[in-house]
Short mmCIF file of C-alpha atoms in Angstrom, two decimals:
data_model
loop_
_atom_site.label_atom_id
_atom_site.label_comp_id
_atom_site.label_asym_id
_atom_site.label_seq_id
_atom_site.Cartn_x
_atom_site.Cartn_y
_atom_site.Cartn_z
CA MET A 1053 5.16 114.60 277.97
CA GLY A 1054 7.19 112.68 280.62
CA THR A 1055 6.10 109.35 282.07
CA SER A 1056 5.35 109.36 285.87
CA PRO A 1057 7.91 107.89 288.21
CA VAL A 1058 5.43 105.25 289.32
CA THR A 1059 4.76 104.08 285.83
CA LEU A 1060 8.55 103.94 285.07
CA GLN A 1061 9.14 102.01 288.24
CA GLU A 1062 6.49 99.49 287.42
CA ARG A 1063 7.70 99.05 283.89
CA ARG A 1064 11.25 98.74 285.14
CA SER A 1065 10.32 95.89 287.56
CA GLU A 1066 8.63 93.79 284.85
CA GLY A 1067 10.89 90.76 284.47
CA GLY A 1068 14.42 90.81 283.03
CA ARG A 1069 15.97 90.82 286.51
CA ASP A 1070 17.06 87.19 286.97
CA ASP A 1071 20.35 85.94 285.64
CA GLU A 1072 18.92 84.13 282.52
CA ASN A 1073 16.81 87.02 281.39
CA CYS A 1074 19.56 89.58 281.83
CA GLY A 1075 22.00 87.47 279.80
CA PHE A 1076 19.29 86.94 277.16
CA PHE A 1077 18.47 90.64 277.17
CA PHE A 1078 22.11 91.63 276.64
CA SER A 1079 22.62 89.16 273.76
CA GLN A 1080 19.41 90.35 272.04
CA THR A 1081 19.96 94.11 272.34
CA LEU A 1082 20.03 94.60 268.57
CA ARG A 1083 16.50 93.19 268.37
CA TRP A 1084 15.01 94.71 271.51
CA SER A 1085 13.33 98.24 271.56
CA ASN A 1086 15.08 100.60 273.92
CA PHE A 1087 11.78 102.09 275.16
CA GLU A 1088 13.07 102.59 278.76
CA ALA A 1089 15.92 104.87 277.58
CA ASN A 1090 13.57 106.82 275.30
CA PHE A 1091 11.21 107.46 278.30
CA LEU A 1092 14.09 109.00 280.21
CA ILE A 1093 14.75 111.65 277.58
CA GLU A 1094 12.42 114.64 277.50
CA GLU A 1095 10.84 115.52 274.29
CA ARG A 1096 11.94 119.12 274.56
CA THR A 1097 15.67 118.16 274.57
CA ASP A 1098 17.47 119.33 271.44
CA ALA A 1099 17.16 116.31 269.02
CA THR A 1100 20.54 116.81 267.41
CA MET A 1101 22.53 117.14 270.67
CA SER A 1102 20.65 114.38 272.36
CA GLY A 1103 21.07 112.06 269.44
CA ARG A 1104 24.74 112.73 269.22
CA VAL A 1105 25.42 112.01 272.92
CA LEU A 1106 23.20 108.90 272.99
CA GLU A 1107 25.33 107.43 270.06
CA THR A 1108 28.67 107.89 271.84
CA ASN A 1109 30.46 104.91 273.31
CA VAL A 1110 30.23 103.00 276.47
CA LEU A 1111 32.62 100.21 277.48
CA VAL A 1112 30.82 97.05 278.73
CA LEU A 1113 32.43 94.67 281.25
CA ASN A 1114 31.36 91.27 282.27
CA ARG A 1115 30.79 90.60 285.96
CA PHE A 1116 34.49 89.67 286.32
CA TYR A 1117 35.42 93.29 285.16
CA MET A 1118 36.68 92.02 281.79
CA ALA A 1119 35.99 94.25 278.76
CA ILE A 1120 33.73 92.40 276.41
CA ARG A 1121 32.35 94.99 273.99
CA VAL A 1122 31.35 98.58 273.21
CA VAL A 1123 27.72 99.78 273.02
CA ASN A 1124 26.14 103.17 272.58
CA VAL A 1125 24.85 105.25 275.51
CA ARG A 1126 21.21 104.47 274.64
CA ARG A 1127 21.81 100.72 274.88
CA ALA A 1128 23.83 101.11 278.10
CA LEU A 1129 21.04 103.18 279.80
CA THR A 1130 18.58 100.43 278.95
CA LEU A 1131 20.75 97.76 280.55
CA LEU A 1132 21.17 99.95 283.60
CA TYR A 1133 17.58 100.76 283.84
CA ARG A 1134 16.60 97.03 283.75
CA ASP A 1135 19.01 96.31 286.58
CA CYS A 1136 21.13 94.11 284.27
CA ALA A 1137 24.10 96.47 284.66
CA GLU A 1138 25.73 99.08 286.93
CA VAL A 1139 27.75 102.06 286.10
CA ILE A 1140 31.41 101.91 286.99
CA ASP A 1141 32.81 105.38 287.72
CA ASN A 1142 36.14 106.58 288.89
CA ASP A 1143 36.07 108.46 292.10
CA ASP A 1144 39.58 109.74 293.10
CA GLY A 1145 41.25 106.70 291.58
CA GLN A 1146 38.77 104.17 292.95
CA PHE A 1147 36.22 102.48 290.79
CA ILE A 1148 32.72 102.42 292.28
CA GLY A 1149 29.58 100.76 291.08
CA TYR A 1150 26.30 102.51 290.83
CA ASP A 1151 22.82 101.20 290.15
CA PHE A 1152 20.25 103.24 288.27
CA ASP A 1153 18.92 105.12 291.25
CA SER A 1154 22.31 105.97 292.84
CA TRP A 1155 23.69 107.06 289.40
CA CYS A 1156 20.73 109.44 289.04
CA GLU A 1157 21.54 110.90 292.49
CA LEU A 1158 25.30 111.24 291.63
CA SER A 1159 24.36 112.96 288.36
CA GLN A 1160 22.51 115.63 290.15
CA LEU A 1161 25.42 116.34 292.34
CA ALA A 1162 27.98 116.14 289.56
CA SER A 1163 26.01 118.53 287.37
CA ALA A 1164 26.82 121.41 289.67
CA GLN A 1165 30.55 121.03 288.92
CA LYS A 1166 30.81 119.66 285.34
CA GLN A 1167 34.15 118.48 284.08
CA PRO A 1168 35.17 119.25 280.44
CA GLU A 1169 35.19 115.65 279.45
CA ASP A 1170 31.71 114.87 280.93
CA GLU A 1171 28.55 114.86 278.88
CA TYR A 1172 24.93 115.00 280.06
CA ILE A 1173 21.51 114.23 278.79
CA GLN A 1174 18.39 115.86 279.83
CA ALA A 1175 16.36 113.32 281.74
CA VAL A 1176 12.86 113.93 283.29
CA GLY A 1177 13.42 116.74 285.72
CA PHE A 1178 17.22 116.53 285.91
CA GLU A 1179 20.43 116.13 284.00
CA MET A 1180 21.91 112.60 283.80
CA LYS A 1181 25.64 112.22 283.43
CA VAL A 1182 26.55 109.98 280.55
CA PRO A 1183 28.22 106.76 281.87
CA ARG A 1184 31.46 105.59 280.15
CA ILE A 1185 31.73 102.19 281.69
CA THR A 1186 29.05 99.66 282.61
CA ARG A 1187 29.37 96.25 284.25
CA LEU A 1188 26.91 93.46 283.55
CA THR A 1189 26.37 92.11 287.09
CA ARG A 1190 25.07 88.64 286.09
CA PHE A 1191 26.82 88.09 282.72
CA ASP A 1192 29.96 85.92 283.06
CA ARG A 1193 30.90 85.04 279.49
CA MET A 1194 34.47 85.63 278.49
CA PRO A 1195 35.50 88.28 275.87
CA ALA A 1196 35.33 87.10 272.28
CA GLN A 1197 38.66 85.85 270.98
CA THR A 1198 38.04 87.17 267.49
CA VAL A 1199 36.95 90.70 266.30
CA ARG A 1200 33.55 90.76 264.68
CA PHE A 1201 33.73 91.52 260.95
CA ASN A 1202 31.30 94.28 260.34
CA ARG A 1203 31.03 97.87 259.01
CA LYS A 1204 31.35 99.57 262.38
CA ASN A 1205 34.62 97.74 263.16
CA LEU A 1206 35.95 98.32 259.66
CA PHE A 1207 35.42 102.02 259.91
CA ALA A 1208 36.97 102.08 263.41
CA ARG A 1209 40.01 100.08 262.25
CA ASP A 1210 40.73 102.66 259.50
CA ASP A 1211 39.86 105.51 261.91
CA HIS A 1212 37.14 106.74 259.57
CA THR A 1213 39.82 107.81 257.04
CA CYS A 1214 39.87 107.08 253.27
CA GLN A 1215 42.67 104.71 252.67
CA TYR A 1216 43.36 106.25 249.23
CA CYS A 1217 43.32 109.98 249.74
CA GLY A 1218 43.82 110.11 253.60
CA LYS A 1219 40.75 112.30 254.19
CA ALA A 1220 38.80 111.70 257.47
CA GLU A 1221 35.02 111.81 257.03
CA PRO A 1222 31.85 111.15 259.00
CA THR A 1223 30.37 107.68 258.47
CA HIS A 1224 27.68 108.88 256.11
CA LYS A 1225 30.23 110.17 253.76
CA LEU A 1226 32.29 106.98 253.68
CA SER A 1227 31.85 103.63 251.98
CA LEU A 1228 33.73 100.29 251.97
CA ASP A 1229 35.88 99.30 249.03
CA HIS A 1230 37.06 95.87 247.90
CA VAL A 1231 40.71 96.49 247.14
CA VAL A 1232 40.73 93.60 244.64
CA PRO A 1233 37.15 93.85 243.17
CA ARG A 1234 34.84 90.87 243.53
CA SER A 1235 34.77 90.68 239.76
CA HIS A 1236 38.50 89.99 239.94
CA GLY A 1237 38.13 87.29 242.50
CA GLY A 1238 38.56 89.51 245.59
CA GLY A 1239 37.04 88.37 248.87
CA THR A 1240 34.97 90.11 251.50
CA THR A 1241 37.69 89.90 254.20
CA TRP A 1242 39.56 92.15 256.64
CA GLU A 1243 42.53 91.92 254.26
CA ASN A 1244 40.60 93.06 251.18
CA ILE A 1245 38.23 95.79 252.51
CA VAL A 1246 39.16 99.33 253.26
CA CYS A 1247 37.45 102.52 254.33
CA CYS A 1248 37.01 104.76 251.29
CA CYS A 1249 35.51 108.22 250.70
CA LEU A 1250 32.72 108.44 248.13
CA ARG A 1251 34.85 110.42 245.68
CA CYS A 1252 37.72 107.88 245.71
CA ASN A 1253 35.29 104.96 245.52
CA SER A 1254 33.71 106.43 242.42
CA ARG A 1255 37.06 107.13 240.82
CA LYS A 1256 38.34 103.62 241.46
CA GLY A 1257 35.14 101.87 240.25
CA GLY A 1258 35.55 98.17 239.54
CA ARG A 1259 39.28 98.32 239.08
CA THR A 1260 42.24 97.32 241.22
CA PRO A 1261 44.32 100.19 242.71
CA GLN A 1262 47.04 99.60 240.16
CA GLN A 1263 44.52 99.78 237.27
CA ALA A 1264 43.13 102.98 238.72
CA HIS A 1265 46.55 104.42 239.43
CA MET A 1266 45.67 104.82 243.14
CA LYS A 1267 47.87 103.85 246.03
CA LEU A 1268 46.73 102.37 249.42
CA LEU A 1269 47.98 104.33 252.41
CA SER A 1270 48.29 101.20 254.43
CA ARG A 1271 47.88 97.45 254.05
CA PRO A 1272 44.57 96.29 255.47
CA ILE A 1273 44.89 93.64 258.21
CA LYS A 1274 42.73 91.82 260.59
CA PRO A 1275 42.80 93.54 263.96
CA ARG A 1276 43.87 91.56 267.05
CA PHE A 1277 41.63 93.66 269.37
CA ASN A 1278 38.35 95.43 269.02
CA PRO A 1279 39.21 98.72 267.15
CA LEU A 1280 36.30 100.50 268.79
CA MET A 1281 38.09 99.97 272.12
CA THR A 1282 41.59 100.80 271.20
CA HIS A 1283 40.78 103.87 269.06
CA SER A 1284 38.41 105.33 271.62
CA MET A 1285 41.24 105.55 274.17
CA ASP A 1286 42.66 108.51 272.26
CA ASP A 1287 39.55 110.45 273.25
CA PRO A 1288 39.68 112.12 276.75
CA ARG A 1289 36.14 111.03 277.35
CA TYR A 1290 37.18 107.43 277.43
CA ALA A 1291 40.38 107.73 279.47
CA SER A 1292 38.90 105.62 282.24
CA TRP A 1293 38.74 102.57 279.85
CA LYS A 1294 42.51 102.14 280.04
CA THR A 1295 42.35 100.45 283.39
CA PHE A 1296 40.25 97.64 281.87
CA LEU A 1297 41.98 97.17 278.52
CA HIS A 1298 45.24 95.23 278.62
CA THR A 1299 46.14 96.84 275.25
CA ALA A 1300 46.30 100.23 276.81
CA LYS A 1301 49.62 102.03 276.37
#
């Protein structure tokens, strides 16, 4: 059952709109509940489709239009809903900013002539176009100079492909392997961790590639730029990112 517009508006206006709160809100998104985004999605929406779209990527810019990170759609909608961000959309070669209300209005118009690369989620009473770029209107921190070392970035660096057999797999069918096992003194670093399918991981066990008679397809390195950004540009859905990424080709 959907929440009434009045209740949503009241909830939306509760704090989080000043500079300090918006900055804090963004930095704490991993710990915050995304209840606003959940309220926007009708319960009757197909769970598999909705979940898939809500987990796709959105490029986040600081208020100076510099790319700072990638988040999923659910998190981006929460930032938009709390007036901490605006959607940046390409309109005939010109990038225009939209707040939550104007983006909802644009979505209703755009849904009549959907483009192949566009995706929509079923909001309360209408379809909402999935944003691909958001700008934090009060967040002025500079992009991180180093890429965060985590599972998501490791999988992205290796393009979700096993570095032993070359098979691409979804995340739930992949693991991370220490090229030189920890029992042999190998470290947990960019240069010693690779994406690995479950079959190859089981075959290799606690051995080095040489001991297991397995060959690495490529040497693991520390990426200079966020792999989530650079790899996503191969997808037509994220073509608009290229303008904001100086690594674009």
